[in-house]
Amino acid sequence: MSEILERYWQAYLGFGIPITGLAMTIWILLLAVLFGTVLAIPMAIWRCSSNRWVSTPVRIYTFVFRGTPLYVQLLLVYTGLFSLSVVRGTPLLATFFRDGFNCVILAFTINTCAYMTEVLAGAIRAIPHGEVEAAQAFGFSRFRLYTKIILPSAFRRALPFYSNEVILVLHSTSLAFTATVPELLKVARDVNSATFNSLPAFGIAAILYAALAMVLVALFRKAEKKWLGFLKPAAH
Amino acid sequence: MLYGYGSQIWAGTLATCLLTVLTLLFSIIIGMIGALCKLSPNPLLRWPFTAYTTLIRSVPDLVIMLLVFYNLQELINFICAWAGWAQYQMDAFSAGVTTLSFIYGAYMTETFRGAIQSVPKGQLEAGYATGMTPLTVFRLILLPQLIRFALPGLNNNLQVIIKATALVSIIGLLDIVTVTQQAGRSTQQLFFFNLVAAGIYLCMTAVSLIVLSWLDRRYSAGVREVRL
């Protein structure tokens, strides 16, 4: 164990140029969560729309992407799309889909956006109707209603479920090695095939993943205390 | 239509379904034992399961899967050598069932722990007061009510298990993913066969949703819901 740590600790952490290991895992996580959240905001608003023609397509999207494994979606983007002659014939698309990293970010973003849309939409529905009616009575425009009342409140209420989703994305980053992206599990597999010592090779990766998950949980707990405190029962 | 790969894809689908059902069964058993142990007053029963659920739920499934897959055989070899039995070679399917059950047993433990705590205490106390044995209380009072509280969590877990079976192709099981990848490569129709795989998974999750909602209606009979 200590011998493997001594020889490979830099590879596991991977804060170098180009980045690998834990650094790559964090980078994938950040990008996927960022893009997923940005896309989930309009999706969640459409999902809650009373117009069926607007809400049904979003519903189908979330059903399909939450109902199929992320691994299959990643394969579809990474091996499937590139096998289409349309994609290979267009230089821009071909260069985009040839890179495993782009495919990983694209697949993860679409996947996590589907889950986040449902989380946010649930939070929007949980807002007391009085808050929205008060804003309407004040003559808020639709844009102001969403940016000042609905979204801030929905984000706060969504925090506990949102943190679950971020942890799930962290766990799914371990799939990225199947698209040749050198993240933490790829390093662990390389160490395993170099040393044939699978318990420490994967064990170190497991400890690093668990540590990162715990850091994220602690951060979200802090955020909940700060922004969700008003929903707690008042202490006397 | 499937370029002659229909029967292989069918076999892969059956393997995935069997894997899902067995994993569900074993993880429910582990989860039930785990939940009862975690709620037990005896710390020697409580601590191991607390460590188990915390550990498993903070590490990615795939990492645990590889960890268990590579080390399970060594453990079996060790046990066989120690007990003097003949060597037993584990195949990909039983390794998959074992690892997935081990992982999702932890999630089930948490689901059932929450469900057991949701059953009103007075119900169990009434059972004991009428002289029922702990086993009778569990079978006649706790279990029927616990199922209703556990169903939403169980539903989530089942959805996750179905999707997690796709990972077993990475440790070499001939499931839907492996079969469709092979078919796609040899026919140069990877996009089409990936879509087929996604479609099969979508059907499986849809069917599980229907079954679970039926069970939910059955076990919620006689419970009045709040109308909002």
XYZ file of C-alpha atoms in Angstrom, chain A residues 63-72 75-77 79-81 83-84 88 115 167 170-172 174-175 177-178 185 189 192 196 198-199 202-203 205-207 209-210 213-214, chain B residues 54-63 66-67 70-71 74 107 159 162-164 166-167 169-170 177 181 185 188-192 194-195 197-199 201-203 205-206 209:
86
model
C -38.381 10.597 -18.784
C -36.060 9.345 -21.516
C -32.804 10.567 -19.975
C -33.690 9.525 -16.431
C -34.977 6.163 -17.670
C -31.831 5.041 -19.494
C -28.384 4.374 -17.995
C -25.818 7.144 -18.272
C -23.335 4.558 -19.547
C -25.594 3.809 -22.525
C -21.751 5.160 -25.503
C -24.423 6.608 -27.757
C -22.626 9.969 -27.855
C -19.306 5.570 -30.247
C -22.777 6.017 -31.753
C -22.748 9.558 -33.074
C -20.289 6.209 -36.502
C -22.824 8.326 -38.419
C -17.903 12.210 -39.744
C -32.410 15.182 -13.109
C -22.897 13.674 -5.451
C -19.398 12.826 -8.857
C -20.075 9.087 -8.736
C -20.828 8.921 -12.432
C -15.981 7.308 -12.811
C -17.590 6.247 -16.101
C -12.627 6.286 -18.441
C -14.758 4.284 -20.891
C -10.607 5.510 -11.965
C -6.940 0.862 -13.439
C -3.798 -2.048 -11.090
C -1.421 -6.414 -10.110
C -5.921 -4.419 -7.005
C -6.927 -3.831 -3.382
C -8.763 0.727 -6.285
C -8.848 1.313 -2.532
C -9.292 5.737 -5.555
C -12.262 4.811 -3.357
C -10.837 6.794 -0.428
C -13.809 9.655 -4.039
C -15.234 9.326 -0.525
C -17.941 13.414 -1.555
C -17.590 14.340 2.100
C -21.678 5.299 4.951
C -18.784 3.759 3.059
C -20.775 2.286 0.192
C -22.849 5.385 -0.380
C -19.866 7.717 -0.579
C -17.867 5.721 -3.139
C -18.959 5.397 -6.803
C -20.678 2.107 -7.736
C -18.178 1.388 -10.458
C -15.208 1.705 -8.105
C -14.064 -3.195 -9.636
C -12.784 -3.404 -6.072
C -10.947 -8.145 -8.476
C -10.757 -9.131 -4.817
C -8.946 -13.935 -4.094
C -29.152 1.862 -0.102
C -34.681 2.463 -11.063
C -31.793 -1.278 -13.512
C -29.496 1.446 -14.749
C -26.544 0.156 -12.731
C -25.362 -1.571 -17.489
C -22.075 -1.211 -15.611
C -20.758 -5.109 -18.962
C -17.512 -3.423 -17.878
C -24.703 -3.226 -23.529
C -21.828 -2.934 -28.806
C -19.215 -2.831 -34.305
C -21.020 -0.621 -38.575
C -24.365 0.471 -37.129
C -23.249 1.553 -33.669
C -25.697 4.453 -33.466
C -28.677 2.234 -34.272
C -26.974 2.007 -29.066
C -30.496 3.326 -29.576
C -30.025 -0.671 -25.995
C -31.399 2.632 -24.698
C -34.909 1.624 -25.823
C -33.632 0.024 -20.763
C -36.394 2.585 -21.158
C -38.961 -0.241 -21.452
C -37.748 1.289 -16.248
C -41.252 2.040 -17.565
C -42.697 2.136 -12.670
